[in-house]
PDB file of C-alpha atoms in Angstrom:
ATOM      1  CA  MET A   1      92.970  99.230 125.596  1.00 95.00           C
ATOM      2  CA  LYS A   2      96.427 100.558 124.750  1.00 95.00           C
ATOM      3  CA  ILE A   3      96.073 102.537 121.526  1.00 97.00           C
ATOM      4  CA  ASN A   4      99.129 103.968 119.811  1.00 94.00           C
ATOM      5  CA  GLU A   5      97.172 106.122 117.335  1.00 96.00           C
ATOM      6  CA  ILE A   6      93.970 106.502 115.354  1.00 97.00           C
ATOM      7  CA  PHE A   7      94.132 108.319 112.024  1.00 97.00           C
ATOM      8  CA  TYR A   8      92.423 108.604 108.649  1.00 97.00           C
ATOM      9  CA  SER A   9      94.289 107.940 105.416  1.00 96.00           C
ATOM     10  CA  VAL A  10      94.358 105.657 102.378  1.00 95.00           C
ATOM     11  CA  GLN A  11      95.436 102.064 102.651  1.00 95.00           C
ATOM     12  CA  GLY A  12      98.906 101.911 101.161  1.00 92.00           C
ATOM     13  CA  GLU A  13      99.458  98.177 100.787  1.00 92.00           C
ATOM     14  CA  GLY A  14      97.873  94.986  99.526  1.00 93.00           C
ATOM     15  CA  ARG A  15      94.453  94.303  98.066  1.00 95.00           C
ATOM     16  CA  TYR A  16      92.805  97.470  99.358  1.00 96.00           C
ATOM     17  CA  THR A  17      95.527  99.875  98.234  1.00 94.00           C
ATOM     18  CA  GLY A  18      94.048 103.329  97.698  1.00 94.00           C
ATOM     19  CA  THR A  19      90.954 102.705  99.840  1.00 97.00           C
ATOM     20  CA  PRO A  20      90.118 105.475 102.346  1.00 97.00           C
ATOM     21  CA  ALA A  21      90.235 103.880 105.778  1.00 98.00           C
ATOM     22  CA  VAL A  22      90.363 104.602 109.477  1.00 98.00           C
ATOM     23  CA  PHE A  23      93.530 103.148 111.001  1.00 97.00           C
ATOM     24  CA  VAL A  24      93.524 101.943 114.592  1.00 98.00           C
ATOM     25  CA  ARG A  25      97.031 101.078 115.730  1.00 95.00           C
ATOM     26  CA  PHE A  26      97.324  98.996 118.875  1.00 96.00           C
ATOM     27  CA  ALA A  27     100.449  99.408 120.983  1.00 94.00           C
ATOM     28  CA  GLY A  28     102.720  96.493 121.790  1.00 89.00           C
ATOM     29  CA  CYS A  29     104.048  93.511 119.886  1.00 85.00           C
ATOM     30  CA  ASN A  30     105.301  90.038 120.722  1.00 77.00           C
ATOM     31  CA  LEU A  31     108.108  90.273 118.146  1.00 75.00           C
ATOM     32  CA  ASN A  32     111.003  92.648 117.520  1.00 69.00           C
ATOM     33  CA  CYS A  33     111.614  92.603 113.772  1.00 61.00           C
ATOM     34  CA  TRP A  34     114.864  94.154 112.602  1.00 58.00           C
ATOM     35  CA  PHE A  35     113.222  95.899 109.629  1.00 58.00           C
ATOM     36  CA  CYS A  36     110.150  97.234 111.479  1.00 61.00           C
ATOM     37  CA  ASP A  37     109.467 100.874 110.549  1.00 60.00           C
ATOM     38  CA  THR A  38     106.618 101.493 113.012  1.00 63.00           C
ATOM     39  CA  GLU A  39     106.746 103.182 116.403  1.00 66.00           C
ATOM     40  CA  PHE A  40     104.114 101.295 118.380  1.00 65.00           C
ATOM     41  CA  HIS A  41     105.389 101.525 121.973  1.00 72.00           C
ATOM     42  CA  SER A  42     103.728 104.763 123.089  1.00 86.00           C
ATOM     43  CA  TYR A  43     100.013 104.647 123.810  1.00 91.00           C
ATOM     44  CA  SER A  44      96.934 106.156 125.385  1.00 95.00           C
ATOM     45  CA  GLU A  45      94.446 104.098 127.360  1.00 97.00           C
ATOM     46  CA  MET A  46      91.071 104.062 125.606  1.00 97.00           C
ATOM     47  CA  SER A  47      87.863 102.201 126.318  1.00 98.00           C
ATOM     48  CA  GLU A  48      86.058 100.371 123.532  1.00 98.00           C
ATOM     49  CA  ASP A  49      83.334 103.018 123.529  1.00 98.00           C
ATOM     50  CA  GLU A  50      85.937 105.781 123.225  1.00 98.00           C
ATOM     51  CA  ILE A  51      87.490 104.006 120.243  1.00 98.00           C
ATOM     52  CA  VAL A  52      84.084 103.610 118.596  1.00 98.00           C
ATOM     53  CA  ALA A  53      83.245 107.270 119.200  1.00 98.00           C
ATOM     54  CA  GLU A  54      86.508 108.472 117.664  1.00 98.00           C
ATOM     55  CA  VAL A  55      86.443 106.299 114.541  1.00 98.00           C
ATOM     56  CA  SER A  56      82.802 107.233 113.926  1.00 98.00           C
ATOM     57  CA  GLN A  57      83.888 110.801 113.128  1.00 97.00           C
ATOM     58  CA  TYR A  58      85.402 109.786 109.779  1.00 98.00           C
ATOM     59  CA  PRO A  59      83.411 109.358 106.544  1.00 98.00           C
ATOM     60  CA  SER A  60      84.796 105.969 105.474  1.00 98.00           C
ATOM     61  CA  ARG A  61      83.481 102.720 106.902  1.00 98.00           C
ATOM     62  CA  TYR A  62      86.624 100.802 106.046  1.00 98.00           C
ATOM     63  CA  MET A  63      88.911 100.183 108.995  1.00 98.00           C
ATOM     64  CA  VAL A  64      92.458  98.810 109.305  1.00 98.00           C
ATOM     65  CA  ILE A  65      93.307  97.347 112.701  1.00 98.00           C
ATOM     66  CA  THR A  66      97.057  97.152 112.977  1.00 95.00           C
ATOM     67  CA  GLY A  67      99.956  97.435 115.415  1.00 91.00           C
ATOM     68  CA  GLY A  68     102.296  96.299 116.849  1.00 88.00           C
ATOM     69  CA  GLU A  69     100.355  93.056 117.055  1.00 94.00           C
ATOM     70  CA  PRO A  70      96.629  93.819 117.466  1.00 96.00           C
ATOM     71  CA  THR A  71      95.513  90.273 118.308  1.00 96.00           C
ATOM     72  CA  LEU A  72      97.156  90.669 121.725  1.00 95.00           C
ATOM     73  CA  GLN A  73      94.390  93.130 122.734  1.00 96.00           C
ATOM     74  CA  LEU A  74      91.525  92.791 120.267  1.00 97.00           C
ATOM     75  CA  THR A  75      88.160  91.686 121.651  1.00 97.00           C
ATOM     76  CA  ALA A  76      84.957  90.285 120.208  1.00 98.00           C
ATOM     77  CA  SER A  77      82.972  93.057 121.865  1.00 98.00           C
ATOM     78  CA  LEU A  78      84.990  95.731 120.029  1.00 98.00           C
ATOM     79  CA  THR A  79      84.599  94.097 116.614  1.00 98.00           C
ATOM     80  CA  ASP A  80      80.862  93.650 117.287  1.00 98.00           C
ATOM     81  CA  LYS A  81      80.495  97.349 118.129  1.00 98.00           C
ATOM     82  CA  LEU A  82      82.406  98.371 114.994  1.00 98.00           C
ATOM     83  CA  HIS A  83      80.331  96.110 112.763  1.00 98.00           C
ATOM     84  CA  ALA A  84      77.156  97.484 114.365  1.00 98.00           C
ATOM     85  CA  ILE A  85      77.962 100.942 112.983  1.00 98.00           C
ATOM     86  CA  GLY A  86      78.832  99.618 109.533  1.00 98.00           C
ATOM     87  CA  PHE A  87      82.584  99.128 109.534  1.00 98.00           C
ATOM     88  CA  TYR A  88      84.315  96.640 107.228  1.00 98.00           C
ATOM     89  CA  ILE A  89      87.237  95.490 109.381  1.00 98.00           C
ATOM     90  CA  MET A  90      90.647  94.639 107.955  1.00 98.00           C
ATOM     91  CA  LEU A  91      93.253  93.160 110.283  1.00 98.00           C
ATOM     92  CA  GLU A  92      97.031  93.279 109.815  1.00 97.00           C
ATOM     93  CA  THR A  93      98.816  90.628 111.880  1.00 96.00           C
ATOM     94  CA  ASN A  94     102.088  88.721 112.091  1.00 93.00           C
ATOM     95  CA  GLY A  95      99.999  85.569 112.539  1.00 95.00           C
ATOM     96  CA  THR A  96     101.818  84.255 115.613  1.00 93.00           C
ATOM     97  CA  HIS A  97      98.825  84.737 117.903  1.00 94.00           C
ATOM     98  CA  PRO A  98      95.325  83.338 117.329  1.00 95.00           C
ATOM     99  CA  LEU A  99      92.396  85.637 116.759  1.00 95.00           C
ATOM    100  CA  PRO A 100      90.620  86.050 120.117  1.00 94.00           C
ATOM    101  CA  GLU A 101      87.464  83.971 120.428  1.00 94.00           C
ATOM    102  CA  GLY A 102      84.386  85.563 118.911  1.00 95.00           C
ATOM    103  CA  CYS A 103      86.229  88.279 116.942  1.00 96.00           C
ATOM    104  CA  THR A 104      84.708  88.733 113.502  1.00 96.00           C
ATOM    105  CA  ILE A 105      87.122  90.153 110.932  1.00 98.00           C
ATOM    106  CA  ASP A 106      86.214  90.744 107.286  1.00 98.00           C
ATOM    107  CA  TRP A 107      89.721  90.603 105.805  1.00 98.00           C
ATOM    108  CA  ILE A 108      92.871  89.209 107.448  1.00 98.00           C
ATOM    109  CA  THR A 109      96.286  90.128 106.086  1.00 98.00           C
ATOM    110  CA  CYS A 110      99.040  88.021 107.607  1.00 97.00           C
ATOM    111  CA  SER A 111     102.667  89.010 107.207  1.00 94.00           C
ATOM    112  CA  PRO A 112     104.814  86.205 108.666  1.00 92.00           C
ATOM    113  CA  LYS A 113     108.021  87.265 110.340  1.00 84.00           C
ATOM    114  CA  ARG A 114     111.374  85.616 110.901  1.00 76.00           C
ATOM    115  CA  PRO A 115     114.360  86.287 113.154  1.00 72.00           C
ATOM    116  CA  ALA A 116     117.022  88.778 112.119  1.00 61.00           C
ATOM    117  CA  PRO A 117     119.577  87.609 109.512  1.00 57.00           C
ATOM    118  CA  GLN A 118     122.278  87.299 112.172  1.00 54.00           C
ATOM    119  CA  SER A 119     120.120  84.877 114.154  1.00 53.00           C
ATOM    120  CA  THR A 120     121.134  81.228 114.444  1.00 51.00           C
ATOM    121  CA  THR A 121     117.982  80.286 112.493  1.00 51.00           C
ATOM    122  CA  PRO A 122     117.388  83.337 110.272  1.00 53.00           C
ATOM    123  CA  SER A 123     115.446  81.543 107.545  1.00 60.00           C
ATOM    124  CA  SER A 124     112.718  79.987 109.696  1.00 80.00           C
ATOM    125  CA  ILE A 125     109.527  81.980 110.115  1.00 86.00           C
ATOM    126  CA  TYR A 126     107.794  82.129 113.466  1.00 86.00           C
ATOM    127  CA  PRO A 127     104.911  79.603 113.736  1.00 90.00           C
ATOM    128  CA  ILE A 128     101.587  80.745 112.263  1.00 94.00           C
ATOM    129  CA  ARG A 129      98.699  80.450 114.732  1.00 95.00           C
ATOM    130  CA  ILE A 130      96.062  82.737 113.209  1.00 96.00           C
ATOM    131  CA  GLN A 131      93.022  80.664 112.240  1.00 95.00           C
ATOM    132  CA  ARG A 132      92.455  82.151 108.778  1.00 96.00           C
ATOM    133  CA  ILE A 133      94.456  84.109 106.210  1.00 98.00           C
ATOM    134  CA  ASP A 134      92.816  86.018 103.379  1.00 98.00           C
ATOM    135  CA  GLU A 135      95.959  87.757 102.168  1.00 98.00           C
ATOM    136  CA  LEU A 136      99.470  86.441 102.785  1.00 98.00           C
ATOM    137  CA  LYS A 137     101.977  89.298 102.539  1.00 97.00           C
ATOM    138  CA  VAL A 138     105.650  88.373 102.598  1.00 95.00           C
ATOM    139  CA  VAL A 139     108.345  90.994 103.017  1.00 91.00           C
ATOM    140  CA  TYR A 140     110.967  89.993 100.449  1.00 92.00           C
ATOM    141  CA  GLU A 141     114.571  90.550 101.446  1.00 88.00           C
ATOM    142  CA  GLY A 142     116.231  89.172  98.326  1.00 86.00           C
ATOM    143  CA  GLU A 143     117.056  86.050  96.349  1.00 83.00           C
ATOM    144  CA  ASN A 144     118.613  84.237  99.315  1.00 84.00           C
ATOM    145  CA  GLN A 145     115.312  84.202 101.190  1.00 88.00           C
ATOM    146  CA  ASP A 146     113.821  80.717 101.548  1.00 89.00           C
ATOM    147  CA  MET A 147     110.401  81.057  99.944  1.00 93.00           C
ATOM    148  CA  SER A 148     109.578  77.360 100.241  1.00 93.00           C
ATOM    149  CA  GLN A 149     108.464  77.864 103.848  1.00 92.00           C
ATOM    150  CA  TYR A 150     105.404  79.774 102.601  1.00 94.00           C
ATOM    151  CA  ASP A 151     104.246  77.037 100.221  1.00 92.00           C
ATOM    152  CA  ALA A 152     102.071  75.279 102.798  1.00 91.00           C
ATOM    153  CA  ILE A 153     100.362  78.447 104.049  1.00 95.00           C
ATOM    154  CA  GLN A 154      96.816  78.624 102.699  1.00 96.00           C
ATOM    155  CA  ALA A 155      95.472  82.037 101.690  1.00 98.00           C
ATOM    156  CA  LYS A 156      93.099  83.556  99.163  1.00 97.00           C
ATOM    157  CA  GLU A 157      95.763  85.917  97.797  1.00 98.00           C
ATOM    158  CA  TYR A 158      99.560  86.038  97.910  1.00 98.00           C
ATOM    159  CA  ARG A 159     101.602  89.243  97.870  1.00 97.00           C
ATOM    160  CA  LEU A 160     105.312  89.918  97.867  1.00 97.00           C
ATOM    161  CA  GLN A 161     106.533  93.251  99.189  1.00 94.00           C
ATOM    162  CA  PRO A 162     110.107  94.511  98.750  1.00 93.00           C
ATOM    163  CA  CYS A 163     111.834  95.057 102.088  1.00 89.00           C
ATOM    164  CA  CYS A 164     112.550  98.731 102.755  1.00 85.00           C
ATOM    165  CA  THR A 165     116.092  99.296 104.070  1.00 84.00           C
ATOM    166  CA  ASN A 166     116.162 103.103 103.566  1.00 83.00           C
ATOM    167  CA  ASP A 167     119.194 102.604 101.339  1.00 88.00           C
ATOM    168  CA  ARG A 168     118.046 103.722  97.887  1.00 88.00           C
ATOM    169  CA  GLN A 169     120.499 101.574  95.933  1.00 93.00           C
ATOM    170  CA  LYS A 170     119.810  98.472  98.012  1.00 92.00           C
ATOM    171  CA  ASP A 171     116.045  99.073  97.900  1.00 90.00           C
ATOM    172  CA  THR A 172     116.119  99.307  94.098  1.00 93.00           C
ATOM    173  CA  PHE A 173     118.079  96.057  93.942  1.00 94.00           C
ATOM    174  CA  ILE A 174     115.610  94.263  96.242  1.00 94.00           C
ATOM    175  CA  THR A 175     112.622  95.628  94.292  1.00 94.00           C
ATOM    176  CA  ASN A 176     114.081  94.319  91.040  1.00 95.00           C
ATOM    177  CA  GLN A 177     114.675  90.920  92.640  1.00 96.00           C
ATOM    178  CA  THR A 178     111.098  90.934  93.937  1.00 96.00           C
ATOM    179  CA  ILE A 179     109.743  91.552  90.438  1.00 96.00           C
ATOM    180  CA  ASP A 180     111.983  88.819  89.020  1.00 96.00           C
ATOM    181  CA  TYR A 181     110.662  86.366  91.603  1.00 96.00           C
ATOM    182  CA  ILE A 182     107.035  87.251  90.854  1.00 97.00           C
ATOM    183  CA  LEU A 183     107.557  86.847  87.135  1.00 98.00           C
ATOM    184  CA  ALA A 184     108.962  83.377  87.768  1.00 97.00           C
ATOM    185  CA  HIS A 185     106.266  82.495  90.347  1.00 97.00           C
ATOM    186  CA  PRO A 186     103.011  84.094  89.133  1.00 97.00           C
ATOM    187  CA  LYS A 187     100.912  83.002  92.107  1.00 97.00           C
ATOM    188  CA  TRP A 188     102.446  86.047  93.832  1.00 97.00           C
ATOM    189  CA  ARG A 189     101.401  89.667  93.243  1.00 97.00           C
ATOM    190  CA  LEU A 190     103.505  92.763  93.877  1.00 96.00           C
ATOM    191  CA  SER A 191     102.688  94.867  96.944  1.00 94.00           C
ATOM    192  CA  LEU A 192     104.277  98.288  97.275  1.00 91.00           C
ATOM    193  CA  GLN A 193     104.194 100.672 100.224  1.00 84.00           C
ATOM    194  CA  THR A 194     102.438 103.324  98.158  1.00 77.00           C
ATOM    195  CA  HIS A 195     101.849 105.548 101.213  1.00 71.00           C
ATOM    196  CA  LYS A 196     105.631 105.977 101.461  1.00 74.00           C
ATOM    197  CA  ILE A 197     105.902 106.677  97.735  1.00 73.00           C
ATOM    198  CA  LEU A 198     103.163 109.315  98.012  1.00 70.00           C
ATOM    199  CA  GLY A 199     104.460 110.732 101.281  1.00 73.00           C
ATOM    200  CA  VAL A 200     101.237 110.170 103.235  1.00 74.00           C
ATOM    201  CA  ARG A 201     100.594 108.335 106.496  1.00 73.00           C
TER     202      ARG A 201
END
């Protein structure tokens, strides 16, 4: 398997914010999002047993499988091995690829993506093919974003996360618009990238 990195930190986003977790980042993605802030191209080849041995060194039994897009490589045998040693597995996915057959995941966070604003169809999200969504996390880019396209997506929880542009003034403006939207549409909950606020991985 092509693994970009394995590290131990606290979950910074969504329902499990603040939870100590082992992060396994798979290399490679089927999309190229303009706002992506993750370097996921470099990798080391690791066997499933090597992955299991490395993650077993950490005290927490919460795991975040992320990427890139992890469903491109994830296997049922890996998730079975992780569950066998007590891990609660959380998956972060863009939802455009189905979960491989037999994979058992405890919590699926899907963050749908759409083409860049300069695209000919910038408002349309890529088709969702993941079989189940526990937490729908939408990166909010501002009041012109078409939120109606998420109405038909079924999930247990809905979170709106301000898009980070690395422009402090613009980020403050987007955050304020995100809060305004949530106040007007209370099915959504605010998700912040608290790891960035705290300066941790």
